[in-house]
mmCIF file with all atom_site columns, C-alpha atoms in Angstrom:
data_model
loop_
_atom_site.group_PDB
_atom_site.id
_atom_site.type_symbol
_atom_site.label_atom_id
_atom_site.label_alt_id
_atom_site.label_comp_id
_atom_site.label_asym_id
_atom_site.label_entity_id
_atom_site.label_seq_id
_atom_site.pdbx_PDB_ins_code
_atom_site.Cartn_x
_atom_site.Cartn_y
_atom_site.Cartn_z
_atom_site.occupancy
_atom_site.B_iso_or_equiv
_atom_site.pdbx_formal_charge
_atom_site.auth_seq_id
_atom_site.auth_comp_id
_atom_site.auth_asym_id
_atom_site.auth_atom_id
_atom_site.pdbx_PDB_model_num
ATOM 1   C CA . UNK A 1 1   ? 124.847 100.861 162.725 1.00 0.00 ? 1   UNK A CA 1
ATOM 2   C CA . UNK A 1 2   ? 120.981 102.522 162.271 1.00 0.00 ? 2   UNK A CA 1
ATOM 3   C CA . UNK A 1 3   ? 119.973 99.495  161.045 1.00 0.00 ? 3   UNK A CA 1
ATOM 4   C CA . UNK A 1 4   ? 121.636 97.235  163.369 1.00 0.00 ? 4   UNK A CA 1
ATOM 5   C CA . UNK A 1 5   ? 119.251 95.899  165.905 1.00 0.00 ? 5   UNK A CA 1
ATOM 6   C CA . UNK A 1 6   ? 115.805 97.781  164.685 1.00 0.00 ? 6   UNK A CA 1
ATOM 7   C CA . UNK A 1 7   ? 113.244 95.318  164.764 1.00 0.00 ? 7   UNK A CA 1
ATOM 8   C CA . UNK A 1 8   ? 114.724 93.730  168.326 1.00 0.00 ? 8   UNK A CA 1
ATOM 9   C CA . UNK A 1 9   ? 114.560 96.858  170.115 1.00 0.00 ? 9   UNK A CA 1
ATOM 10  C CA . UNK A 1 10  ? 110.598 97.442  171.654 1.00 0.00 ? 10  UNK A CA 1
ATOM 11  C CA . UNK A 1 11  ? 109.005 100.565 170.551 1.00 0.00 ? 11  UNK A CA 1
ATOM 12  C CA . UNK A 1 12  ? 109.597 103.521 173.040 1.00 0.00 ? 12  UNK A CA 1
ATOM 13  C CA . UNK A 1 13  ? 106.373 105.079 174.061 1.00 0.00 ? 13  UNK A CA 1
ATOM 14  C CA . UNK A 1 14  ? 106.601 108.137 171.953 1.00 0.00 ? 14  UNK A CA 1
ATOM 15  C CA . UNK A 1 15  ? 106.478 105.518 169.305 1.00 0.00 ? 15  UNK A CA 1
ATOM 16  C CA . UNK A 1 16  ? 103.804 103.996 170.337 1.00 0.00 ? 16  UNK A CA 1
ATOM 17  C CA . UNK A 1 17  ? 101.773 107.075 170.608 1.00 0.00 ? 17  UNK A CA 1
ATOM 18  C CA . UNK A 1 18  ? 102.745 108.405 167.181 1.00 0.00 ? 18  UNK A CA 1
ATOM 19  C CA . UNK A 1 19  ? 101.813 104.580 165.842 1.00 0.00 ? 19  UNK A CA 1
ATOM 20  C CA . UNK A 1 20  ? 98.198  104.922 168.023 1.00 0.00 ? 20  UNK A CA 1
ATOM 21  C CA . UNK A 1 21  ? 97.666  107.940 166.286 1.00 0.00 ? 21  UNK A CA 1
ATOM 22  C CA . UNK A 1 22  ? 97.688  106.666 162.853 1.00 0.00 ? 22  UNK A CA 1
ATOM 23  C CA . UNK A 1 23  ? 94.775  104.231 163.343 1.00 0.00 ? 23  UNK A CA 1
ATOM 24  C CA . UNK A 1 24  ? 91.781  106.365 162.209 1.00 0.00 ? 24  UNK A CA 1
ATOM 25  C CA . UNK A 1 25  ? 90.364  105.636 158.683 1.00 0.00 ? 25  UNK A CA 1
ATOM 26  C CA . UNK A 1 26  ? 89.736  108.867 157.612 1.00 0.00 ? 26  UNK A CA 1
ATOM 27  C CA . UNK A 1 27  ? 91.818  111.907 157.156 1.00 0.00 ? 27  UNK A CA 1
ATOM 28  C CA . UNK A 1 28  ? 89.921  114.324 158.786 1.00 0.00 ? 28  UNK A CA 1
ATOM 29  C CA . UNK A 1 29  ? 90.183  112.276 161.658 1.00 0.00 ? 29  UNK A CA 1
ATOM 30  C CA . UNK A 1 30  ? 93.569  112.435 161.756 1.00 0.00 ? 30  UNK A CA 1
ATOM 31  C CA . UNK A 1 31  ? 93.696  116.105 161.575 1.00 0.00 ? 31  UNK A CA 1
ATOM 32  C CA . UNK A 1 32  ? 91.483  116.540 164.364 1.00 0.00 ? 32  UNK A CA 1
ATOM 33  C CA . UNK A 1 33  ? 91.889  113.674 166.875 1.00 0.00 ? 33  UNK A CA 1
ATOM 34  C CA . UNK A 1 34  ? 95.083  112.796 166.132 1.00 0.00 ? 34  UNK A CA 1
ATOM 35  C CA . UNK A 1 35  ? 97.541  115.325 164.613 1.00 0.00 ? 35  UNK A CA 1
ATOM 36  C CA . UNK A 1 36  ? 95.776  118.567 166.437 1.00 0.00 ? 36  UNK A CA 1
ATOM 37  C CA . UNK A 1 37  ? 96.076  116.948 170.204 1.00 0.00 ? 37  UNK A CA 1
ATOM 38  C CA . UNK A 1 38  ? 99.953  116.359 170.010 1.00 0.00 ? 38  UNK A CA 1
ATOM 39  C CA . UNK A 1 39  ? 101.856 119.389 169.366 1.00 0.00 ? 39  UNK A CA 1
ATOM 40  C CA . UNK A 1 40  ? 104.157 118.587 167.035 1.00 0.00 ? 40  UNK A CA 1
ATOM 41  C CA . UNK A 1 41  ? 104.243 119.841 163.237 1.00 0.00 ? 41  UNK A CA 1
ATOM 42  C CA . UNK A 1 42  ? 102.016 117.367 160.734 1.00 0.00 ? 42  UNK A CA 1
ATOM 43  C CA . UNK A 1 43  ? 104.609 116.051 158.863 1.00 0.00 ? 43  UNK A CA 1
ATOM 44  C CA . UNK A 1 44  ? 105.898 113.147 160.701 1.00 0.00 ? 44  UNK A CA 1
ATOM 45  C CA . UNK A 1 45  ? 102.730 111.809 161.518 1.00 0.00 ? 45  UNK A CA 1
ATOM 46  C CA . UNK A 1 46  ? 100.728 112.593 158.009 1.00 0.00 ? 46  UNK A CA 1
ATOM 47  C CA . UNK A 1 47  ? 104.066 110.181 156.670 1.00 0.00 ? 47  UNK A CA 1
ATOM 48  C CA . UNK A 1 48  ? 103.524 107.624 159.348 1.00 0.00 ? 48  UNK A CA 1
ATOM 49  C CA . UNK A 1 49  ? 99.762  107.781 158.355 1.00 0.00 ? 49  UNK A CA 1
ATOM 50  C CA . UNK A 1 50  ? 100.673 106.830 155.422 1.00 0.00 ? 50  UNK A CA 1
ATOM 51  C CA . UNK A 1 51  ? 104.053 104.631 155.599 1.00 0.00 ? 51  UNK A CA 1
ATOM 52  C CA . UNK A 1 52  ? 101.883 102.335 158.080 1.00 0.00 ? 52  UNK A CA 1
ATOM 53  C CA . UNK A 1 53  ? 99.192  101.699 155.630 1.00 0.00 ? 53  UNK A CA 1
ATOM 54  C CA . UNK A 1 54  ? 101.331 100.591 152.926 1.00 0.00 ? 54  UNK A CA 1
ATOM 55  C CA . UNK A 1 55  ? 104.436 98.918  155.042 1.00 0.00 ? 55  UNK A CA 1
ATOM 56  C CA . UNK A 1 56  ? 102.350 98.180  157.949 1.00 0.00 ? 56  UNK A CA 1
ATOM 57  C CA . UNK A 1 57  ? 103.069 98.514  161.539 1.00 0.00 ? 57  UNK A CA 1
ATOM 58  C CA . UNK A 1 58  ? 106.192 96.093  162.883 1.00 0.00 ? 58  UNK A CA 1
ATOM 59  C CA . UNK A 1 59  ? 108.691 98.085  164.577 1.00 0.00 ? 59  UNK A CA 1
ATOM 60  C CA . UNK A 1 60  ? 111.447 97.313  161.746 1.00 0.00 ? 60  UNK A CA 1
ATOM 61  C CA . UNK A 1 61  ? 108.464 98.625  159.052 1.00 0.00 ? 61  UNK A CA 1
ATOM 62  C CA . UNK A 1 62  ? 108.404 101.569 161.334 1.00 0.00 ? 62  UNK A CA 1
ATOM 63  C CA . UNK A 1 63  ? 111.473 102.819 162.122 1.00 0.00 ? 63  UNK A CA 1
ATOM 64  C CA . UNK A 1 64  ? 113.062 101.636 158.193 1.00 0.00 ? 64  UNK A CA 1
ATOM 65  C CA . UNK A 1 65  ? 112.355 105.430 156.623 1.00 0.00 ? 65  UNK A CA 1
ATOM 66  C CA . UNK A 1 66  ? 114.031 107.261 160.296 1.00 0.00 ? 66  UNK A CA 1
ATOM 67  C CA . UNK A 1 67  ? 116.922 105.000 159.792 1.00 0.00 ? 67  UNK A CA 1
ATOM 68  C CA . UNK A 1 68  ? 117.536 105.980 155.966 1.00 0.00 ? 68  UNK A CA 1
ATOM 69  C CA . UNK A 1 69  ? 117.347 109.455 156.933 1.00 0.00 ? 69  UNK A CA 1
ATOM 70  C CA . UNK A 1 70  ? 119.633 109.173 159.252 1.00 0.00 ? 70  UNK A CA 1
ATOM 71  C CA . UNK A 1 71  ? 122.210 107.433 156.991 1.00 0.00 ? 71  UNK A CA 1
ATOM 72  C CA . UNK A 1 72  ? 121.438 110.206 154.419 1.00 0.00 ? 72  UNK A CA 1
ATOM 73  C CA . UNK A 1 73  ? 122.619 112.742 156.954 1.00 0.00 ? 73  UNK A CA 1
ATOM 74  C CA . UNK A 1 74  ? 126.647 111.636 156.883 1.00 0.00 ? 74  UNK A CA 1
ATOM 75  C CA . UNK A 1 75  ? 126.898 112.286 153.276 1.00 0.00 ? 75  UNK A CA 1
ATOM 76  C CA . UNK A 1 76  ? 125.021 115.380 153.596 1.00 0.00 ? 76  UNK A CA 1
ATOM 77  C CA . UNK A 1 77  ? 127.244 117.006 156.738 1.00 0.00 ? 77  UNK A CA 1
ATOM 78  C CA . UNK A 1 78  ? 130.236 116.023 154.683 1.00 0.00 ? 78  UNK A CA 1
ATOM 79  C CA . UNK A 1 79  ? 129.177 117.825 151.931 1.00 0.00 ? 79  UNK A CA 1
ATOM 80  C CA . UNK A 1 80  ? 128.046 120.769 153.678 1.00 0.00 ? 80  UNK A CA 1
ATOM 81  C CA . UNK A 1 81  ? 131.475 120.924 156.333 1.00 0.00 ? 81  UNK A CA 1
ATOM 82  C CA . UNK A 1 82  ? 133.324 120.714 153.460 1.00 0.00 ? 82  UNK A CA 1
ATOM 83  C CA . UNK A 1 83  ? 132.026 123.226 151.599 1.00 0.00 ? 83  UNK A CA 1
ATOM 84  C CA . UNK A 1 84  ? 131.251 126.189 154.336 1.00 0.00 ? 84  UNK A CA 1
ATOM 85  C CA . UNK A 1 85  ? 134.598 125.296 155.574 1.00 0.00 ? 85  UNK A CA 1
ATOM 86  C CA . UNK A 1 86  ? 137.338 122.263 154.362 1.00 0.00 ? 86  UNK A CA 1
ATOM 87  C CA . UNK A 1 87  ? 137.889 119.148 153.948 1.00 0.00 ? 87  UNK A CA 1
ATOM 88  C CA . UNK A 1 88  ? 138.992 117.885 157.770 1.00 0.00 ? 88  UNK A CA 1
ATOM 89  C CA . UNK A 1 89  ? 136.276 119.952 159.053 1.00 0.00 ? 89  UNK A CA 1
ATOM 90  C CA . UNK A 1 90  ? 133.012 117.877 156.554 1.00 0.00 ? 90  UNK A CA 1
ATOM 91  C CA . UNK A 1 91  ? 135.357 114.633 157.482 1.00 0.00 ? 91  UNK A CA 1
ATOM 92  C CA . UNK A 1 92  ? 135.021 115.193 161.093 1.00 0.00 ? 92  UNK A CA 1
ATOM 93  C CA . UNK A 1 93  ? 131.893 116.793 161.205 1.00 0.00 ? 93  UNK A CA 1
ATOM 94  C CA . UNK A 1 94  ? 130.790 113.337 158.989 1.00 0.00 ? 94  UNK A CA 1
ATOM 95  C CA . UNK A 1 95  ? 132.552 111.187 161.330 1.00 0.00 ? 95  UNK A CA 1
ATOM 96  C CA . UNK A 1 96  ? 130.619 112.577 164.407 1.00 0.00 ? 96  UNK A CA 1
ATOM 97  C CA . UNK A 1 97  ? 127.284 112.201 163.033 1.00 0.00 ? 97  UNK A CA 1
ATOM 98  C CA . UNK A 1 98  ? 128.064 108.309 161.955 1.00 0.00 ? 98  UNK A CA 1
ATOM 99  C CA . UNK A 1 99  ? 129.996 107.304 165.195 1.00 0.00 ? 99  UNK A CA 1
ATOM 100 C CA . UNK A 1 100 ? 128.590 109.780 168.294 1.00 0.00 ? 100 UNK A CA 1
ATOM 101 C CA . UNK A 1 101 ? 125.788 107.303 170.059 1.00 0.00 ? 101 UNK A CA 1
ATOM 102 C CA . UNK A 1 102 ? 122.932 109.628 170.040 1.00 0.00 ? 102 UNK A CA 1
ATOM 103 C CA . UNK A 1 103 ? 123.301 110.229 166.639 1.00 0.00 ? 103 UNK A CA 1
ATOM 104 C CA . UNK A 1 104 ? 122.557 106.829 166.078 1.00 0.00 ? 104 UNK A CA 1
ATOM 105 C CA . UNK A 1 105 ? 119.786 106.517 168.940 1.00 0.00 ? 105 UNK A CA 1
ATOM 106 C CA . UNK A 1 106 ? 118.226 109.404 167.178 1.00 0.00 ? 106 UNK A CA 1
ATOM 107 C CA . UNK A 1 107 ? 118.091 107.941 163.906 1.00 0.00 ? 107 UNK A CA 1
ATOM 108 C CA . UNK A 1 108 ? 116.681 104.678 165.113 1.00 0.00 ? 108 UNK A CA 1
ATOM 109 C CA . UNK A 1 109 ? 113.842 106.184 166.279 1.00 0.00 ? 109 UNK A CA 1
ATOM 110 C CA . UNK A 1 110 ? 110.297 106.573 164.419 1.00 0.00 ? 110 UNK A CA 1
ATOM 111 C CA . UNK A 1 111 ? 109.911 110.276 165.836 1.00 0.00 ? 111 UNK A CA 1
ATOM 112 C CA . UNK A 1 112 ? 110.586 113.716 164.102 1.00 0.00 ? 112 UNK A CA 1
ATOM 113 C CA . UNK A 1 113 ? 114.281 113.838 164.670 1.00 0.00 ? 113 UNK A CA 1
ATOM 114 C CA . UNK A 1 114 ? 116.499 112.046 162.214 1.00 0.00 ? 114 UNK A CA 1
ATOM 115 C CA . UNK A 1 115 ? 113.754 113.543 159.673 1.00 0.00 ? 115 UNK A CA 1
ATOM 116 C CA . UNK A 1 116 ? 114.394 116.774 160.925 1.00 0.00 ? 116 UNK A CA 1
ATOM 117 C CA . UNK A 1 117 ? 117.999 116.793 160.921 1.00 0.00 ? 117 UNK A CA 1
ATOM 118 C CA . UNK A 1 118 ? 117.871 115.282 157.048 1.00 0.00 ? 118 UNK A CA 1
ATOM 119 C CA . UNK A 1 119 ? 115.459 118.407 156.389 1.00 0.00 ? 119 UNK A CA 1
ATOM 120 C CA . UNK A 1 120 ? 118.176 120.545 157.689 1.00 0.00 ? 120 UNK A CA 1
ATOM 121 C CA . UNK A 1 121 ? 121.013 119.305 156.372 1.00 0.00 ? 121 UNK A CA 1
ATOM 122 C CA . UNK A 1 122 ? 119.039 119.136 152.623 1.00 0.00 ? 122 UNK A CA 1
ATOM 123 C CA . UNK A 1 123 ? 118.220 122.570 152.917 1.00 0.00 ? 123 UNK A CA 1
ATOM 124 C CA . UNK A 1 124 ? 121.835 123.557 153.893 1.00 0.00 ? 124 UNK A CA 1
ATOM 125 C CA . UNK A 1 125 ? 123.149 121.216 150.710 1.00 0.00 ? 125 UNK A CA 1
ATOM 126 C CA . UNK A 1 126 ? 120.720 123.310 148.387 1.00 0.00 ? 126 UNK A CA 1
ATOM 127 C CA . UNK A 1 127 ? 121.402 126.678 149.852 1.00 0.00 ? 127 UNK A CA 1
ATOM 128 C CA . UNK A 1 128 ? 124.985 125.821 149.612 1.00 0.00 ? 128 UNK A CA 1
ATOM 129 C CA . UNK A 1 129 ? 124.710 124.841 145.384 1.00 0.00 ? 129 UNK A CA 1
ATOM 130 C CA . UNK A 1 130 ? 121.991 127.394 144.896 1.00 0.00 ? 130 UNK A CA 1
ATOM 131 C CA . UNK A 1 131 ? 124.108 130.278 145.864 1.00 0.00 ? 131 UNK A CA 1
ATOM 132 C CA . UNK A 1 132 ? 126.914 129.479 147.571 1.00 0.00 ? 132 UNK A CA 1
ATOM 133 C CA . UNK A 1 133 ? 128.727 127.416 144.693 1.00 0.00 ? 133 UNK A CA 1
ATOM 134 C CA . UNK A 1 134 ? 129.789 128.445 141.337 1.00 0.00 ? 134 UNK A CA 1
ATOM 135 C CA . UNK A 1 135 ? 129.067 124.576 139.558 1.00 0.00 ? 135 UNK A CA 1
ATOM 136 C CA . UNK A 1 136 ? 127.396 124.449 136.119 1.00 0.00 ? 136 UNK A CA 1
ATOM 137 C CA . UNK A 1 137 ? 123.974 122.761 138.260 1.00 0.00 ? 137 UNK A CA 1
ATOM 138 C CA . UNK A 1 138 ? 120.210 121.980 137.347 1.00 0.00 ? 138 UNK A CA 1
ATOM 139 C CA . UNK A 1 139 ? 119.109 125.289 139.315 1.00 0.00 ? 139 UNK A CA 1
ATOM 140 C CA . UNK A 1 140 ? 115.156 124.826 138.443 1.00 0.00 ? 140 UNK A CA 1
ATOM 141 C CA . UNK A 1 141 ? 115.324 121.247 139.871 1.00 0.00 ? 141 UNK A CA 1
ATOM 142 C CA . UNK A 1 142 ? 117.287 122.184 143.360 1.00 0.00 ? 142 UNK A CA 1
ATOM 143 C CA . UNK A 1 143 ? 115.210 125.409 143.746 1.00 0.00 ? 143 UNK A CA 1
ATOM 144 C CA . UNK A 1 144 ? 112.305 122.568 143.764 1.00 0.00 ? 144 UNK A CA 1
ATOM 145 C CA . UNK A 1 145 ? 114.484 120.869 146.525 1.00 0.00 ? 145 UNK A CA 1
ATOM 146 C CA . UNK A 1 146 ? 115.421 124.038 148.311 1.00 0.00 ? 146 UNK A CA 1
ATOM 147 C CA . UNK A 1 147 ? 111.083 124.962 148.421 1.00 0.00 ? 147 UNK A CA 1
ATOM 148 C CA . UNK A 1 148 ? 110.560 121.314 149.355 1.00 0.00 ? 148 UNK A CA 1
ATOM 149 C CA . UNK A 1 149 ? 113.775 120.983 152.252 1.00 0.00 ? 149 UNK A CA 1
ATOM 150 C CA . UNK A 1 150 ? 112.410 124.071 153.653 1.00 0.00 ? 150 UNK A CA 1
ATOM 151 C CA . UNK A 1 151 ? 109.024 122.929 153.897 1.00 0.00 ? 151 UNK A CA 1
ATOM 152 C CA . UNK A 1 152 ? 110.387 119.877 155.682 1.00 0.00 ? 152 UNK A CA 1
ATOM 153 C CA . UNK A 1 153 ? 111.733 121.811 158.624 1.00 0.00 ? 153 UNK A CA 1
ATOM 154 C CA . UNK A 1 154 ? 108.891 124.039 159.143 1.00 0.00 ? 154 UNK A CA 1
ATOM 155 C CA . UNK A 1 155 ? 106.524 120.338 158.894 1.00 0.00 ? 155 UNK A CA 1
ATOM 156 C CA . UNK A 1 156 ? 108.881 117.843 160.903 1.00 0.00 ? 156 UNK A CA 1
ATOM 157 C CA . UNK A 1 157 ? 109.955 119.969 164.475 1.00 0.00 ? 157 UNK A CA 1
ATOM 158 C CA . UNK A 1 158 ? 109.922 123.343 165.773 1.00 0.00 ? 158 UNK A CA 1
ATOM 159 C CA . UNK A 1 159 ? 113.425 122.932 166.072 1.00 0.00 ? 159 UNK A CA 1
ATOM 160 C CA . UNK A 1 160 ? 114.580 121.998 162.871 1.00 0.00 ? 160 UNK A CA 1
ATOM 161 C CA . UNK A 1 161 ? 112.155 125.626 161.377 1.00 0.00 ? 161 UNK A CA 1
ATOM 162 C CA . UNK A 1 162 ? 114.237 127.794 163.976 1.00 0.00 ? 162 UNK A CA 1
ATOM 163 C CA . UNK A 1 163 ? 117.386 125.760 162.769 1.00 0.00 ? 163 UNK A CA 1
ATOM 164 C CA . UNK A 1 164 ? 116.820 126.803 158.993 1.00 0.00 ? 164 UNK A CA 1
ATOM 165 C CA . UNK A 1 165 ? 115.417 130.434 160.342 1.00 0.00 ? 165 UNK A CA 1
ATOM 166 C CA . UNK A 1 166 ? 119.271 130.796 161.641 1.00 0.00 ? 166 UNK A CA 1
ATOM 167 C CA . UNK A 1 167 ? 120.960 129.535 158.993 1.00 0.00 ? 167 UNK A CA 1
ATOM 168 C CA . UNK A 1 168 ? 118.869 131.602 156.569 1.00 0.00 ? 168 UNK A CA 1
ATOM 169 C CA . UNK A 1 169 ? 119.474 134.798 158.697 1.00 0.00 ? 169 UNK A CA 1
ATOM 170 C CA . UNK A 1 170 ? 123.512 134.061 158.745 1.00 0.00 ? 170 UNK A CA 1
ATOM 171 C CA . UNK A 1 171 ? 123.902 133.112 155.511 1.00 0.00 ? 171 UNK A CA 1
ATOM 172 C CA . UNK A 1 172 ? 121.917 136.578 154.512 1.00 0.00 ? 172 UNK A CA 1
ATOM 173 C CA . UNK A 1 173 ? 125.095 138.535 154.754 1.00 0.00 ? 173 UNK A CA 1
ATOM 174 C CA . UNK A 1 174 ? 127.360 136.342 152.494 1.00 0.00 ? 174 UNK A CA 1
ATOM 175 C CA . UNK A 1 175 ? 124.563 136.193 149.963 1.00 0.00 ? 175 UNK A CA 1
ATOM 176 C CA . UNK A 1 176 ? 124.132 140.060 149.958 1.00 0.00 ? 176 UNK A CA 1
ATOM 177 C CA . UNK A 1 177 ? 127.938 140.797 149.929 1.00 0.00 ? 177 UNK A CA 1
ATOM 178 C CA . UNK A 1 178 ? 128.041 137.930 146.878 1.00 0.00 ? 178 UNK A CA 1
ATOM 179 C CA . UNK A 1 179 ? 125.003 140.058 145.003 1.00 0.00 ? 179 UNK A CA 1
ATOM 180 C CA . UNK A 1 180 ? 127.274 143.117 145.624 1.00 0.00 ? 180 UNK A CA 1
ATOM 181 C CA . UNK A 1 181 ? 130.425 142.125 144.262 1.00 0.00 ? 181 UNK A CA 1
ATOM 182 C CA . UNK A 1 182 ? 128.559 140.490 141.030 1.00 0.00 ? 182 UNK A CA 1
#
C-alpha cells in the first residue's frame, strides 16, 4: 500500500520545498542557502541532494526511498514488539504500522518522517541484539549499525533524537541491572 498510487498523487508543498532546495550546484550552497534556512536536521535533505541527482526529480523518483523505509518499518516493529514484550504484542504492533492510514500517508511522503521512524525502529532492533539478546551475533558489525541508527535520529527530526534519548534513558536500568547480575 506505500507504493500504491505514488507517482499519481501531486507533491505536497513541503515536498516541493525540500525538492526547491536541492537545486544548487554546489555543496556549500546547500549548507548555507538551503539546509541552514529550514530548520530541520541535514539528513533528509543532504539524501535528497543527492537521491535527485542520480534518480532525478519525478514525484515516484522522489518519494521511492520514503516508501522503502516505510515498508522496512513492519518487519522492524515486529521484531522489536516481540522481543521487549511477545509475540501478539510485535504482531499487533506490526499490524498497526502496515494497516493504520497515517502510517501509510507518512511513508508516502518525501519528508523526514518514515526516515525517522526507520532510524528509530533500527536503533531499537540493534539495542535490542546488542544487549538485550543472548544470540551468538556479528557484534562489531551491529555496533556499526547501532553508531550509524543513532546518527540517523539525531540527522533526520528532532523528534526521532528525543525518541532514541527516551528509549536510551529507559532501557538504562535493564542494561545496568543485566551488568549487575553478570
Amino acid at each position: 500500500m506505500r507504493f500504491y498510487n505514488l507517482s499519481e498523487m501531486s507533491l505536497m508543498n513541503d515536498e516541493l520545498s525540500a525538492l526547491m532546495r536541492t537545486r544548487f550546484d554546489n555543496f556549500h550552497d546547500l549548507i548555507y542557502k538551503g539546509i541552514a534556512t529550514e530548520g530541520h536536521p541535514a539528513g533528509v535533505q543532504l539524501f535528497l541532494f543527492v537521491w535527485v541527482k542520480v534518480f532525478g526529480d519525478s514525484a515516484f523518483a522522489l518519494r521511492f526511498p520514503f516508501a522503502v523505509a516505510g515498508t522496512l518499518c513492519i518487519p522492524l516493529i515486529y521484531f522489536v514488539g516481540t522481543r521487549w514484550f511477545n509475540k501478539t504484542t510485535g504482531l499487533f504492533a506490526a499490524l498497526s504500522f502496515a494497516l493504520l492510514q497515517f502510517t501509510i500517508l507518512y511513508s508516502q511522503l518525501a519528508r523526514m518522517y518514515a526516515a525517522g521512524m526507520f532510524a528509530v525502529l533500527l536503533f531499537c532492533f540493534c539495542l535490542t541484539l546488542l544487549f538485550l539478546s543472548s544470540e551468538k551475533i556479528n557484534r562489531n558489525l551491529w555496533r556499526v549499525v547501532y553508531v550509524l541508527s543513532a546518527a540517523g535520529c539525531l540527522y533526520t527530526h528532532y523528534f526521532a533524537a528525543l525518541v532514541m534519548i527516551i528509549i536510551m534513558v529507559c532501557a538504562l536500568p535493564v542494561l545496568i541491572y543485566r551488568q549487575k547480575s553478570i
